[in-house]
Coordinates of C-alpha atoms and ligand atoms in Angstrom, one line a residue:
X173 CA -0.2 0.0 0.0
X174 CA 1.5 3.3 -0.6
X175 CA 1.5 6.5 1.1
X176 CA -1.9 7.8 -0.2
X177 CA -3.5 4.3 -0.1
X178 CA -3.6 3.5 -2.7
X179 CA -2.1 0.1 -3.4
X180 CA 1.1 -0.2 -5.5
X181 CA 2.4 -3.1 -7.6
X182 CA 5.6 -4.6 -5.7
X183 CA 7.2 -5.9 -8.7
X184 CA 9.7 -8.3 -7.5
X185 CA 6.9 -10.5 -6.5
X186 CA 5.1 -10.3 -9.8
X187 CA 8.2 -10.6 -11.6
X188 CA 8.9 -14.3 -9.8
X189 CA 6.0 -15.0 -11.1
X190 CA 7.0 -15.3 -14.8
X191 CA 9.5 -18.4 -15.7
X192 CA 10.1 -16.8 -19.0
X193 CA 11.8 -13.5 -17.3
X194 CA 14.6 -16.0 -15.8
X195 CA 16.3 -15.9 -18.9
X196 CA 17.5 -12.6 -17.9
X197 CA 16.6 -10.8 -21.0
X198 CA 14.7 -7.1 -20.6
X199 CA 11.3 -7.8 -21.8
X200 CA 10.4 -4.7 -23.4
X201 CA 8.3 -6.4 -26.3
X202 CA 5.3 -6.6 -24.5
X203 CA 3.0 -4.5 -26.9
X204 CA 3.9 -7.5 -29.5
X205 CA 2.6 -10.1 -26.8
X206 CA 3.9 -10.5 -23.3
X207 CA 5.1 -13.5 -21.2
X208 CA 2.7 -16.1 -19.4
X209 CA 3.0 -16.1 -15.4
X210 CA 3.0 -19.6 -13.6
X211 CA -1.1 -20.3 -12.7
X212 CA -2.0 -19.7 -16.1
X213 CA 0.5 -21.7 -17.9
X214 CA -0.8 -24.1 -14.9
X215 CA -4.1 -23.8 -15.9
X216 CA -3.8 -24.6 -19.2
X217 CA -2.1 -27.8 -18.3
X218 CA -4.4 -28.4 -15.6
X219 CA -7.1 -28.8 -18.2
X220 CA -5.4 -31.0 -19.9
X221 CA -4.5 -33.4 -17.4
X222 CA -7.5 -33.2 -15.7
X223 CA -9.7 -34.4 -19.3
X224 CA -11.5 -32.1 -21.7
X225 CA -14.3 -33.1 -24.5
X226 CA -15.9 -31.4 -27.5
X227 CA -18.8 -29.4 -26.0
X228 CA -22.0 -30.0 -25.0
X229 CA -21.9 -33.7 -24.3
X230 CA -23.7 -35.6 -21.1
X231 CA -20.1 -37.0 -19.3
X232 CA -18.1 -34.9 -17.4
X233 CA -14.9 -33.7 -19.5
X234 CA -17.6 -31.9 -21.6
X235 CA -19.1 -30.6 -19.1
X236 CA -15.7 -29.1 -17.6
X237 CA -14.8 -27.8 -21.1
X238 CA -18.5 -25.6 -21.1
X239 CA -17.6 -24.6 -17.5
X240 CA -14.1 -23.3 -18.7
X241 CA -15.7 -21.3 -21.8
X242 CA -18.4 -20.1 -19.4
X243 CA -15.4 -19.3 -16.8
X244 CA -13.2 -17.5 -19.8
X245 CA -16.4 -15.5 -20.4
X246 CA -17.2 -13.8 -17.1
X247 CA -13.6 -13.4 -16.6
X248 CA -12.6 -11.2 -20.0
X249 CA -16.1 -9.2 -18.6
X250 CA -14.5 -8.7 -15.6
X251 CA -11.6 -7.1 -16.8
X252 CA -13.3 -4.7 -19.8
X253 CA -16.7 -4.1 -17.6
X254 CA -19.5 -6.2 -19.8
X255 CA -21.8 -9.0 -19.7
X256 CA -20.3 -12.2 -20.0
X257 CA -23.1 -13.4 -22.9
X258 CA -21.8 -10.8 -24.7
X259 CA -18.2 -11.7 -25.0
X260 CA -17.4 -13.4 -28.6
X261 CA -14.1 -15.9 -28.0
X262 CA -11.5 -16.6 -30.9
X263 CA -8.4 -16.7 -32.3
X264 CA -7.3 -13.1 -32.2
X265 CA -8.7 -10.3 -32.9
X266 CA -7.7 -9.7 -36.5
X267 CA -9.8 -12.6 -36.8
X268 CA -12.9 -11.6 -34.9
X269 CA -12.7 -7.8 -36.5
X270 CA -12.7 -9.3 -40.1
X271 CA -16.0 -11.3 -38.7
X272 CA -17.4 -8.3 -37.6
X273 CA -16.9 -6.7 -40.8
X274 CA -18.6 -9.3 -42.6
X275 CA -21.5 -9.0 -40.5
X276 CA -22.0 -5.4 -39.8
X277 CA -21.6 -5.1 -43.9
X278 CA -24.4 -7.1 -44.3
X279 CA -26.4 -4.5 -42.4
X280 CA -24.6 -1.7 -44.9
X281 CA -26.5 -0.2 -48.1
X282 CA -24.9 1.1 -50.8
X283 CA -24.0 5.5 -50.0
X284 CA -23.4 5.0 -46.5
X285 CA -20.2 5.6 -44.8
X286 CA -17.7 4.4 -42.6
X287 CA -15.0 6.1 -40.3
X288 CA -11.5 4.8 -39.9
X289 CA -8.5 6.5 -38.5
X290 CA -4.9 6.7 -38.7
X291 CA -4.1 5.9 -35.6
X292 CA -5.3 2.4 -35.3
X293 CA -3.6 -0.6 -36.2
X294 CA -4.4 -2.3 -39.6
X295 CA -6.6 -5.4 -38.3
X296 CA -9.1 -2.5 -36.8
X297 CA -9.2 -0.6 -40.7
X298 CA -8.3 -2.9 -43.2
X299 CA -11.4 -5.1 -42.5
X300 CA -13.8 -2.3 -42.4
X301 CA -12.1 -0.8 -45.7
X302 CA -12.4 -3.9 -47.5
X303 CA -15.9 -4.5 -46.2
X304 CA -16.5 -1.0 -47.2
X305 CA -15.3 -1.9 -50.6
X306 CA -17.5 -4.8 -51.6
X307 CA -21.0 -2.8 -49.8
X308 CA -19.8 0.2 -51.8
X309 CA -19.9 2.2 -48.6
X310 CA -17.8 5.3 -48.1
X311 CA -15.1 5.2 -46.4
X312 CA -13.4 8.9 -44.1
X313 CA -10.1 9.0 -42.7
X314 CA -9.9 10.5 -39.0
X315 CA -6.1 11.8 -39.2
X316 CA -3.1 12.3 -36.8
X317 CA -1.7 15.1 -36.3
X318 CA 2.0 14.2 -37.3
X319 CA 3.9 16.6 -34.9
X320 CA 2.5 15.4 -31.8
X321 CA 0.5 11.7 -32.6
X322 CA -3.0 13.1 -31.4
X323 CA -6.6 11.7 -32.8
X324 CA -8.2 15.2 -32.4
X325 CA -11.7 14.3 -31.5
X326 CA -13.0 17.9 -33.4
X327 CA -12.8 16.2 -37.1
X328 CA -15.4 14.0 -36.1
X329 CA -17.6 16.8 -36.2
X330 CA -16.9 16.9 -40.4
X331 CA -16.3 13.3 -40.6
X332 CA -19.9 11.9 -39.3
X333 CA -23.1 12.4 -41.3
X334 CA -26.3 11.5 -41.4
X335 CA -25.2 7.8 -43.2
X336 CA -22.6 7.2 -40.9
X337 CA -22.8 3.7 -39.9
X338 CA -20.2 2.8 -37.9
X339 CA -16.9 4.3 -36.0
X340 CA -13.6 2.1 -35.7
X341 CA -11.5 4.0 -33.4
X342 CA -8.1 2.9 -31.3
X343 CA -7.9 2.7 -27.5
X344 CA -4.5 3.4 -27.5
X345 CA -1.9 3.6 -30.4
X346 CA 0.1 0.1 -31.0
X347 CA 3.3 2.0 -31.6
X348 CA 3.1 5.7 -30.3
X349 CA 0.8 4.7 -27.5
X350 CA -1.7 7.7 -28.0
X351 CA -4.8 7.7 -26.1
X352 CA -7.6 9.4 -28.1
X353 CA -10.5 10.7 -26.3
X354 CA -12.7 7.8 -27.3
X355 CA -15.2 8.7 -24.7
X356 CA -15.6 11.7 -27.1
X357 CA -15.2 10.2 -30.3
X358 CA -17.8 7.4 -29.7
X359 CA -20.4 9.8 -28.6
X360 CA -19.9 12.3 -31.8
X361 CA -20.9 8.8 -33.5
X362 CA -24.1 7.6 -30.9
X363 CA -25.2 11.4 -32.1
X364 CA -25.6 10.1 -35.5
X365 CA -27.5 6.9 -34.7
X366 CA -24.0 5.4 -35.5
X367 CA -22.2 2.3 -34.4
X368 CA -18.4 2.1 -32.5
X369 CA -15.7 -0.8 -33.1
X370 CA -13.2 0.1 -30.1
X371 CA -9.6 -1.5 -30.6
X372 CA -8.4 -2.6 -27.5
X373 CA -5.8 -4.5 -27.7
X374 CA -3.3 -2.3 -26.8
X375 CA -4.9 -0.6 -23.9
X376 CA -6.2 -2.9 -22.4
X377 CA -3.1 -4.3 -20.4
X378 CA -1.6 -0.8 -19.3
X379 CA -5.0 0.5 -17.1
X380 CA -8.7 0.0 -15.8
X381 CA -11.3 -0.6 -18.8
X382 CA -14.6 0.0 -18.8
X383 CA -16.4 -0.6 -21.9
X384 CA -19.4 1.0 -21.0
X385 CA -17.6 4.8 -20.1
X386 CA -16.0 4.4 -23.4
X387 CA -19.2 4.3 -25.3
X388 CA -17.8 0.9 -27.5
X389 CA -20.5 -1.3 -28.9
X390 CA -17.5 -3.4 -29.7
X391 CA -14.7 -3.8 -27.4
X392 CA -12.4 -5.8 -28.6
X393 CA -9.2 -7.1 -27.0
X394 CA -6.2 -9.8 -26.9
X395 CA -5.5 -12.1 -23.2
X396 CA -1.5 -12.6 -24.8
X397 CA -1.6 -9.1 -24.8
X398 CA -2.6 -9.1 -20.8
X399 CA 0.2 -11.9 -19.5
X400 CA -2.3 -15.0 -21.4
X401 CA -2.6 -17.4 -24.0
X402 CA -3.6 -16.4 -27.9
X403 CA -6.7 -15.9 -27.4
X404 CA -9.0 -12.9 -28.6
X405 CA -12.3 -11.2 -27.7
X406 CA -15.2 -8.8 -28.4
X407 CA -17.1 -7.7 -25.6
X408 CA -20.5 -6.5 -27.0
X409 CA -23.8 -5.8 -25.9
X410 CA -25.8 -9.2 -26.2
X411 CA -29.1 -7.3 -27.7
X412 CA -27.0 -6.1 -30.3
X413 CA -25.5 -9.1 -30.9
X414 CA -28.4 -10.7 -31.4
X415 CA -29.2 -8.4 -34.3
X416 CA -26.2 -9.6 -36.4
X417 CA -26.3 -13.1 -38.7
X418 CA -22.7 -13.8 -39.2
X419 CA -22.4 -16.4 -41.8
X420 CA -22.7 -20.0 -39.8
X421 CA -22.6 -23.4 -40.1
X422 CA -26.1 -24.1 -40.4
X423 CA -25.7 -26.8 -37.6
X424 CA -23.6 -24.9 -34.8
X425 CA -25.5 -22.6 -32.1
X426 CA -27.1 -19.2 -33.2
X427 CA -26.8 -18.3 -29.9
X428 CA -25.9 -15.3 -28.9
X429 CA -22.6 -14.8 -28.2
X430 CA -21.9 -18.4 -30.1
X431 CA -23.3 -17.3 -33.2
X432 CA -20.2 -15.4 -33.9
X433 CA -17.8 -18.5 -33.0
X434 CA -16.5 -20.3 -35.5
X435 CA -15.1 -24.4 -35.1
X436 CA -14.1 -25.4 -32.1
X437 CA -13.1 -23.8 -29.1
X438 CA -9.4 -24.1 -27.9
X439 CA -10.8 -24.5 -24.2
X440 CA -7.7 -25.3 -22.4
X441 CA -6.1 -21.8 -23.9
X442 CA -9.6 -20.6 -22.2
X443 CA -9.1 -22.1 -18.5
X444 CA -5.7 -19.8 -19.3
X445 CA -7.7 -16.9 -19.8
X446 CA -9.6 -16.8 -16.8
X447 CA -5.6 -17.6 -14.8
X448 CA -4.5 -14.4 -16.7
X449 CA -7.7 -12.4 -15.1
X450 CA -7.0 -13.6 -12.1
X451 CA -3.2 -13.0 -11.9
X452 CA -4.2 -9.6 -13.3
X453 CA -6.8 -8.8 -10.3
X454 CA -4.0 -10.3 -8.0
X455 CA -1.3 -8.1 -9.1
X456 CA -2.0 -5.0 -6.3
X457 CA -5.8 -5.1 -5.5
X458 CA -7.3 -6.0 -2.3
X459 CA -7.1 -9.4 -1.5
X460 CA -10.8 -9.9 -1.6
X461 CA -14.2 -8.3 -3.1
X462 CA -15.6 -8.6 -6.2
X463 CA -13.1 -9.4 -9.3
X464 CA -14.3 -7.0 -11.6
X465 CA -12.9 -3.8 -8.6
X466 CA -9.9 -6.2 -7.8
X467 CA -9.6 -5.7 -11.9
X468 CA -10.3 -2.3 -11.4
X469 CA -8.2 -1.6 -8.3
X470 CA -4.9 -3.5 -9.9
X471 CA -5.3 -2.2 -13.1
X472 CA -4.7 1.3 -11.9
X473 CA -1.8 0.7 -9.6
X474 CA -0.5 -1.0 -13.1
X475 CA -1.0 2.1 -14.6
X476 CA 0.8 4.4 -12.4
X477 CA 3.6 2.2 -12.1
X478 CA 4.2 2.4 -15.3
X479 CA 4.0 5.8 -16.0
X480 CA 6.3 6.1 -13.9
X481 CA 8.9 4.1 -15.2
X482 CA 8.2 5.9 -18.2
X483 CA 8.8 8.5 -17.1
X484 CA 12.7 7.5 -16.5
X485 CA 12.7 5.8 -20.0
X486 CA 11.7 9.3 -21.9
X487 CA 14.1 11.3 -19.9
X488 CA 16.8 8.6 -20.8
X489 CA 16.1 8.7 -24.9
X490 CA 15.5 12.3 -24.6
X491 CA 19.4 13.2 -22.9
X492 CA 20.6 11.1 -26.3
X493 CA 20.8 13.9 -29.1
X494 CA 21.2 10.8 -31.8
X495 CA 17.6 9.9 -30.9
X496 CA 14.5 11.0 -32.4
X497 CA 11.2 10.2 -30.5
X498 CA 7.4 10.0 -32.4
X499 CA 4.3 10.4 -30.7
X500 CA 3.8 13.1 -27.5
X501 CA 0.2 12.7 -27.0
X502 CA -0.7 14.2 -23.6
X503 CA -2.5 11.1 -22.9
X504 CA -0.3 7.8 -24.2
X505 CA 0.5 4.1 -22.7
X506 CA 4.0 3.3 -21.5
X507 CA 5.1 2.9 -25.0
X508 CA 8.1 4.3 -26.7
X509 CA 8.1 4.8 -30.5
X510 CA 12.3 6.0 -31.6
X511 CA 14.7 6.3 -33.8
X512 CA 18.8 6.1 -33.7
X513 CA 20.1 8.6 -35.8
X514 CA 22.7 6.8 -38.4
X515 CA 21.0 3.5 -37.8
X516 CA 18.5 1.2 -39.1
X517 CA 15.5 0.3 -36.9
X518 CA 16.4 -3.1 -37.4
X519 CA 20.3 -3.3 -36.9
X520 CA 19.0 -1.7 -33.3
X521 CA 16.4 -4.2 -32.4
X522 CA 20.1 -6.0 -33.3
X523 CA 22.3 -4.7 -31.2
X524 CA 20.4 -4.7 -27.8
X525 CA 19.0 -8.5 -28.7
X526 CA 22.9 -8.9 -28.5
X527 CA 23.2 -6.6 -25.2
X528 CA 19.6 -8.7 -23.8
X529 CA 17.2 -6.6 -24.4
X530 CA 14.2 -7.1 -26.7
X531 CA 12.6 -4.7 -28.5
X532 CA 10.5 -4.6 -31.8
X533 CA 11.1 -2.8 -34.8
X534 CA 9.3 -2.0 -37.9
X535 CA 5.5 -0.3 -38.4
X536 CA 4.3 -3.3 -36.2
X537 CA 1.1 -3.1 -38.5
X538 CA 0.5 0.3 -37.4
X539 CA 0.5 1.0 -41.2
X540 CA -1.2 4.2 -41.9
X541 CA 0.4 5.7 -39.0
X542 CA 3.9 4.9 -40.1
X543 CA 2.6 6.3 -43.2
X544 CA 1.5 9.8 -41.8
X545 CA 5.1 9.8 -39.8
X546 CA 6.7 9.5 -42.8
X547 CA 8.2 6.0 -41.5
X548 CA 6.7 3.4 -43.0
X549 CA 8.8 3.3 -46.1
X550 CA 12.3 3.1 -44.3
X551 CA 12.0 0.9 -41.9
X552 CA 9.4 2.3 -39.4
X553 CA 11.2 2.7 -35.8
X554 CA 12.3 0.6 -33.2
X555 CA 9.1 0.2 -30.2
X556 CA 10.4 -0.3 -26.5
X557 CA 7.3 -0.7 -24.5
X558 CA 6.6 -1.4 -20.2
X559 CA 4.7 -3.4 -19.0
X560 CA 3.6 -4.6 -15.3
X561 CA 6.6 -7.0 -15.0
X562 CA 9.3 -4.3 -16.5
X563 CA 11.4 -3.1 -14.1
X564 CA 14.2 -0.2 -13.4
X565 CA 17.1 -2.9 -14.6
X566 CA 15.1 -3.7 -17.8
X567 CA 15.0 0.3 -18.4
X568 CA 18.5 0.8 -17.8
X569 CA 19.9 -1.9 -19.6
X570 CA 17.8 -0.3 -22.5
X571 CA 19.1 3.1 -22.2
X572 CA 22.8 2.0 -21.8
X573 CA 22.4 0.0 -24.9
X574 CA 21.1 3.0 -27.1
X575 CA 23.7 5.4 -25.8
X576 CA 26.3 2.8 -26.5
X577 CA 25.0 2.7 -29.7
X578 CA 24.6 6.4 -30.4
X579 CA 27.7 7.5 -30.0
X580 CA 29.7 10.4 -28.3
X581 CA 26.4 13.1 -26.9
X582 CA 26.8 16.4 -29.5
Ligands
PLP1726 C1 -3.6 -2.1 -30.8 C2 -3.6 -3.8 -31.7 N1 -4.6 -4.0 -33.0 C3 -4.7 -5.3 -33.0 C4 -3.8 -5.8 -32.9 C5 -3.8 -7.5 -33.7 O1 -4.4 -8.3 -32.6 P1 -4.2 -9.8 -33.0 O2 -2.7 -10.4 -32.9 O3 -5.0 -10.6 -32.0 O4 -4.7 -10.0 -34.2 C6 -2.9 -5.8 -32.8 C7 -2.1 -6.8 -32.1 O5 -0.6 -6.1 -31.7 C8 -2.4 -4.8 -31.3 O6 -1.5 -4.3 -31.1

């Protein structure tokens, strides 16, 4: 507990839960996928060890699989603030966005409009653009201010109109961390009767999420970004899901949310999803109480911990004259995107790998944004992102490695 009575993170204890961190690398690649703590590994192994069957059978192994699936829906609903009956599970967010693009586009008419943004990962852009082309729907683009990395909400006043059917926007950029004012954007969308699809993949691991407060009719998240297995989810109001008719096999369930789920679920991994949410709830939250409340407290502690450590990282990079940092939004996650003068991003990542630091490089599928920043055709930039298990030693090692490559100051 901190001085103010707020819960704080015991990072040494948190790190001890992640066996992979013992290899000694500084895992600053969390934005591309986090490591997995022991309880998640155990939950997955235990599901297989105990015995699981396919869904809907009259025997215990099948009942266990169905219970695991329902448990994962409850857990994801607690994490983002939703109704478990509105949690659609799938292999990853990209696949689910394609699924929803198909289902929603079936409700569009030629001449309708949708709005996508330059800030988004391509997973929340291309499926909509491709579906719009097929449905003869016009695509409008919300633009990023390249000097700040902000996605100004005011521009939606001119982008939206009575034909707008959908606004797709991210809750945080996966490269420069910008957290746009999603609540303001979705309020404008709702004022013209449009639906909103919010990409929460990058935002979810970095702080508390309230899907309803964000105004997200659909909210997407991927468990492998928050210490879970490779599973994606889209959370919506079940009543809204009832109105959609995705392509599906005839014999598969027409219930909601199962209607949106194709094929046999990865039951053991779904046990890992629940374990990951329980792990997050226990990071720094109170020991007792409803899981949703514990998650909100825990993720608030994660957010403030990351903010403080990110300050150290940013100040350190800013002191190196050869560094160019991209994005300086007022609200952002702990995600740095930078170049080192005279060195290609891949070369920087290779140099850091040799110093025991994992960072990502390139466009990281932020296709439109790296285009707008003028970086896409020249190798993008280097991304170093913090999550709750990173510590000061990780940051110091990154800064030392970058300084070594950059050479003498000035
Ligand atoms: C912001 C954002 N959206 C969407 C995706 C795609 O998620 P998935 O890999 O689950 O398809 C990613 C993956 O990096 C991401 O960072």
